[in-house]
Short mmCIF file of C-alpha atoms and ligand atoms in Angstrom, two decimals:
data_model
loop_
_atom_site.label_atom_id
_atom_site.label_comp_id
_atom_site.label_asym_id
_atom_site.label_seq_id
_atom_site.Cartn_x
_atom_site.Cartn_y
_atom_site.Cartn_z
CA UNK A 8 66.34 -46.83 -27.89
CA UNK A 9 63.82 -47.84 -30.55
CA UNK A 10 64.91 -50.80 -32.64
CA UNK A 11 65.03 -50.94 -36.35
CA UNK A 12 62.42 -53.13 -37.69
CA UNK A 13 60.53 -54.56 -40.66
CA UNK A 14 56.92 -55.36 -40.77
CA UNK A 15 54.76 -57.07 -43.21
CA UNK A 16 51.65 -55.44 -44.09
CA UNK A 17 48.81 -56.52 -46.83
CA UNK A 18 45.93 -54.65 -48.24
CA UNK A 19 43.42 -57.34 -48.32
CA UNK A 20 40.97 -58.18 -51.32
CA UNK A 21 38.32 -55.61 -49.92
CA UNK A 22 40.98 -52.89 -49.51
CA UNK A 23 42.10 -53.64 -53.41
CA UNK A 24 38.56 -54.25 -54.52
CA UNK A 25 37.34 -50.89 -52.96
CA UNK A 26 40.05 -48.69 -54.46
CA UNK A 27 41.83 -47.96 -50.92
CA UNK A 28 45.24 -49.13 -51.79
CA UNK A 29 46.59 -45.43 -52.27
CA UNK A 30 44.75 -44.46 -49.11
CA UNK A 31 46.31 -47.40 -47.15
CA UNK A 32 49.91 -46.68 -48.40
CA UNK A 33 49.37 -42.98 -48.00
CA UNK A 34 48.85 -43.36 -44.45
CA UNK A 35 52.07 -45.43 -43.80
CA UNK A 36 54.06 -43.18 -45.87
CA UNK A 37 52.63 -39.94 -43.93
CA UNK A 38 53.43 -41.59 -40.62
CA UNK A 39 57.23 -41.82 -41.54
CA UNK A 40 57.41 -45.40 -42.38
CA UNK A 41 59.80 -46.20 -45.43
CA UNK A 42 58.63 -48.62 -47.94
CA UNK A 43 61.19 -51.24 -48.76
CA UNK A 44 59.02 -54.02 -50.63
CA UNK A 45 55.75 -54.08 -52.41
CA UNK A 46 53.96 -56.25 -54.99
CA UNK A 47 50.44 -57.11 -56.11
CA UNK A 48 49.74 -60.91 -55.93
CA UNK A 49 47.22 -63.57 -55.85
CA UNK A 50 47.55 -65.21 -52.61
CA UNK A 51 47.51 -69.13 -53.23
CA UNK A 52 45.59 -71.29 -50.55
CA UNK A 53 48.97 -72.81 -49.39
CA UNK A 54 50.27 -69.35 -48.67
CA UNK A 55 47.04 -68.35 -47.03
CA UNK A 56 47.14 -71.33 -44.59
CA UNK A 57 50.64 -70.63 -43.77
CA UNK A 58 50.41 -67.11 -43.24
CA UNK A 59 47.20 -67.52 -40.87
CA UNK A 60 48.41 -70.97 -39.49
CA UNK A 61 48.14 -69.55 -36.09
CA UNK A 62 44.28 -69.52 -36.60
CA UNK A 63 43.70 -73.03 -37.78
CA UNK A 64 40.88 -74.62 -36.40
CA UNK A 65 39.02 -71.56 -35.23
CA UNK A 66 35.64 -70.82 -36.38
CA UNK A 67 36.52 -68.28 -38.65
CA UNK A 68 39.66 -69.83 -40.28
CA UNK A 69 37.96 -71.29 -43.40
CA UNK A 70 36.23 -67.95 -44.19
CA UNK A 71 39.36 -66.18 -43.56
CA UNK A 72 41.28 -68.22 -45.93
CA UNK A 73 38.77 -68.09 -48.70
CA UNK A 74 38.64 -64.20 -48.03
CA UNK A 75 42.36 -63.77 -48.38
CA UNK A 76 42.40 -65.81 -51.78
CA UNK A 77 39.40 -64.33 -53.29
CA UNK A 78 41.18 -61.29 -55.11
CA UNK A 79 44.55 -59.90 -55.49
CA UNK A 80 46.23 -58.61 -52.28
CA UNK A 81 49.00 -55.86 -52.17
CA UNK A 82 51.81 -56.96 -50.10
CA UNK A 83 53.91 -54.32 -48.47
CA UNK A 84 57.09 -54.31 -46.33
CA UNK A 85 57.76 -51.40 -44.21
CA UNK A 86 60.94 -50.34 -42.13
CA UNK A 87 61.39 -47.89 -39.45
CA UNK A 88 62.17 -47.60 -35.77
CA UNK A 89 59.35 -49.73 -33.92
CA UNK A 90 57.84 -50.50 -37.24
CA UNK A 91 55.87 -53.17 -36.08
CA UNK A 92 53.91 -51.51 -33.27
CA UNK A 93 53.67 -48.38 -35.20
CA UNK A 94 51.89 -50.00 -38.00
CA UNK A 95 49.34 -51.65 -35.85
CA UNK A 96 48.72 -48.34 -34.19
CA UNK A 97 48.10 -46.85 -37.86
CA UNK A 98 46.05 -49.97 -38.61
CA UNK A 99 43.64 -50.06 -35.42
CA UNK A 100 41.85 -52.71 -33.49
CA UNK A 101 41.20 -55.99 -35.32
CA UNK A 102 37.46 -55.47 -35.21
CA UNK A 103 36.66 -52.24 -37.09
CA UNK A 104 33.79 -51.77 -35.18
CA UNK A 105 35.70 -50.91 -32.12
CA UNK A 106 38.72 -49.31 -33.86
CA UNK A 107 39.58 -45.98 -33.05
CA UNK A 108 38.55 -43.21 -35.47
CA UNK A 109 42.17 -42.03 -37.21
CA UNK A 110 43.09 -45.75 -37.62
CA UNK A 111 42.64 -47.41 -41.04
CA UNK A 112 40.19 -49.86 -39.83
CA UNK A 113 38.24 -47.28 -37.65
CA UNK A 114 37.97 -44.94 -40.56
CA UNK A 115 37.16 -47.33 -43.46
CA UNK A 116 35.63 -50.49 -42.38
CA UNK A 117 32.73 -51.67 -40.16
CA UNK A 118 33.26 -55.42 -39.81
CA UNK A 119 36.06 -57.86 -38.61
CA UNK A 120 35.68 -60.20 -41.47
CA UNK A 121 36.28 -57.36 -44.02
CA UNK A 122 39.12 -55.51 -42.33
CA UNK A 123 40.99 -54.17 -45.08
CA UNK A 124 44.60 -54.60 -43.84
CA UNK A 125 46.82 -56.72 -42.28
CA UNK A 126 49.99 -56.15 -39.96
CA UNK A 127 52.48 -58.29 -38.28
CA UNK A 128 51.96 -58.63 -34.54
CA UNK A 129 55.34 -58.86 -33.64
CA UNK A 130 59.21 -58.71 -35.03
CA UNK A 131 59.10 -62.60 -34.98
CA UNK A 132 55.93 -62.78 -37.22
CA UNK A 133 57.22 -60.11 -39.37
CA UNK A 134 60.30 -62.18 -40.41
CA UNK A 135 57.87 -65.28 -41.05
CA UNK A 136 55.39 -63.50 -42.78
CA UNK A 137 57.91 -61.32 -44.99
CA UNK A 138 59.37 -64.77 -45.92
CA UNK A 139 56.20 -66.27 -47.12
CA UNK A 140 55.60 -63.40 -49.69
CA UNK A 141 58.89 -62.08 -50.54
CA UNK A 142 62.46 -63.19 -51.82
CA UNK A 143 65.29 -61.33 -50.21
CA UNK A 144 66.05 -59.81 -53.56
CA UNK A 145 62.73 -58.16 -53.57
CA UNK A 146 63.44 -56.02 -50.48
CA UNK A 147 65.00 -52.80 -51.27
CA UNK A 148 67.53 -50.98 -48.63
CA UNK A 149 67.59 -47.44 -49.89
CA UNK A 150 68.73 -44.42 -48.41
CA UNK A 151 65.73 -42.03 -47.69
CA UNK A 152 67.09 -38.40 -47.93
CA UNK A 153 64.27 -37.03 -45.53
CA UNK A 154 65.45 -39.49 -42.90
CA UNK A 155 66.91 -36.93 -40.60
CA UNK A 156 63.53 -34.83 -40.76
CA UNK A 157 61.74 -38.07 -39.76
CA UNK A 158 63.87 -39.61 -37.18
CA UNK A 159 66.82 -38.14 -34.99
P1 DAT B 204 44.80 -58.98 -36.58
O1 DAT B 204 44.49 -59.04 -38.30
O2 DAT B 204 44.25 -57.76 -36.00
O3 DAT B 204 46.14 -59.29 -36.28
P2 DAT B 204 44.48 -61.56 -35.75
O4 DAT B 204 45.69 -61.95 -36.27
O5 DAT B 204 43.65 -62.06 -34.38
O6 DAT B 204 43.89 -60.06 -35.99
O7 DAT B 204 43.27 -62.24 -36.77
C1 DAT B 204 43.64 -62.15 -38.13
C2 DAT B 204 42.21 -61.96 -38.96
O8 DAT B 204 41.48 -62.95 -38.66
C3 DAT B 204 41.71 -60.83 -38.64
O9 DAT B 204 42.35 -59.52 -39.28
C4 DAT B 204 40.29 -60.87 -39.04
C5 DAT B 204 40.11 -62.39 -38.78
N1 DAT B 204 39.36 -62.60 -37.16
C6 DAT B 204 40.23 -62.47 -36.16
N2 DAT B 204 39.34 -62.83 -35.34
C7 DAT B 204 37.92 -63.03 -35.83
C8 DAT B 204 36.70 -63.44 -35.49
N3 DAT B 204 36.61 -63.58 -33.98
N4 DAT B 204 35.80 -63.41 -36.00
C9 DAT B 204 35.87 -63.39 -37.51
N5 DAT B 204 37.09 -62.93 -38.03
C10 DAT B 204 38.24 -62.85 -37.21
MG1 MG B 205 47.51 -61.12 -36.63
#
């Protein structure tokens, strides 16, 4: 039985600057994932370092932190059965150059350092990342009347 999960998604500065916010949200909505949290924010260096802590020390780490803090980010929480892996499927492979057509990165990007969108890689990462970006009170539990047409 699929597990009800929440996942953290971010439209990164390149996606915001390129006017792709609507396009990205639309893909998750159309897939059937439910939006339960969303806000535009300027990510601080401290938040970026916490969020990307697992990559500290890697050659791309400093560039990654400066990229993610370079312009506003749209932070999103999605909910649904197996939401974490479903959202990763919608996003596509980390490097857009090898991401499948039909995915966000495969359709809209070409380089790994400008891959438009972040998605949590596990339910544990999702919990950790959501806590960096959202207060509990900013996550809205709501009843979607179309639910039974999306999931049995
Ligand atoms: P993902 O964003 O698909 O979860 P990740 O967690 O491995 O990928 O890496 C986080 C981000 O860091 C990724 O979206 C882009 C950047 N990145 C990862 N590997 C990289 C590399 N080899 N060179 C440059 N940037 C990289
Ligand atoms: Mg990751």
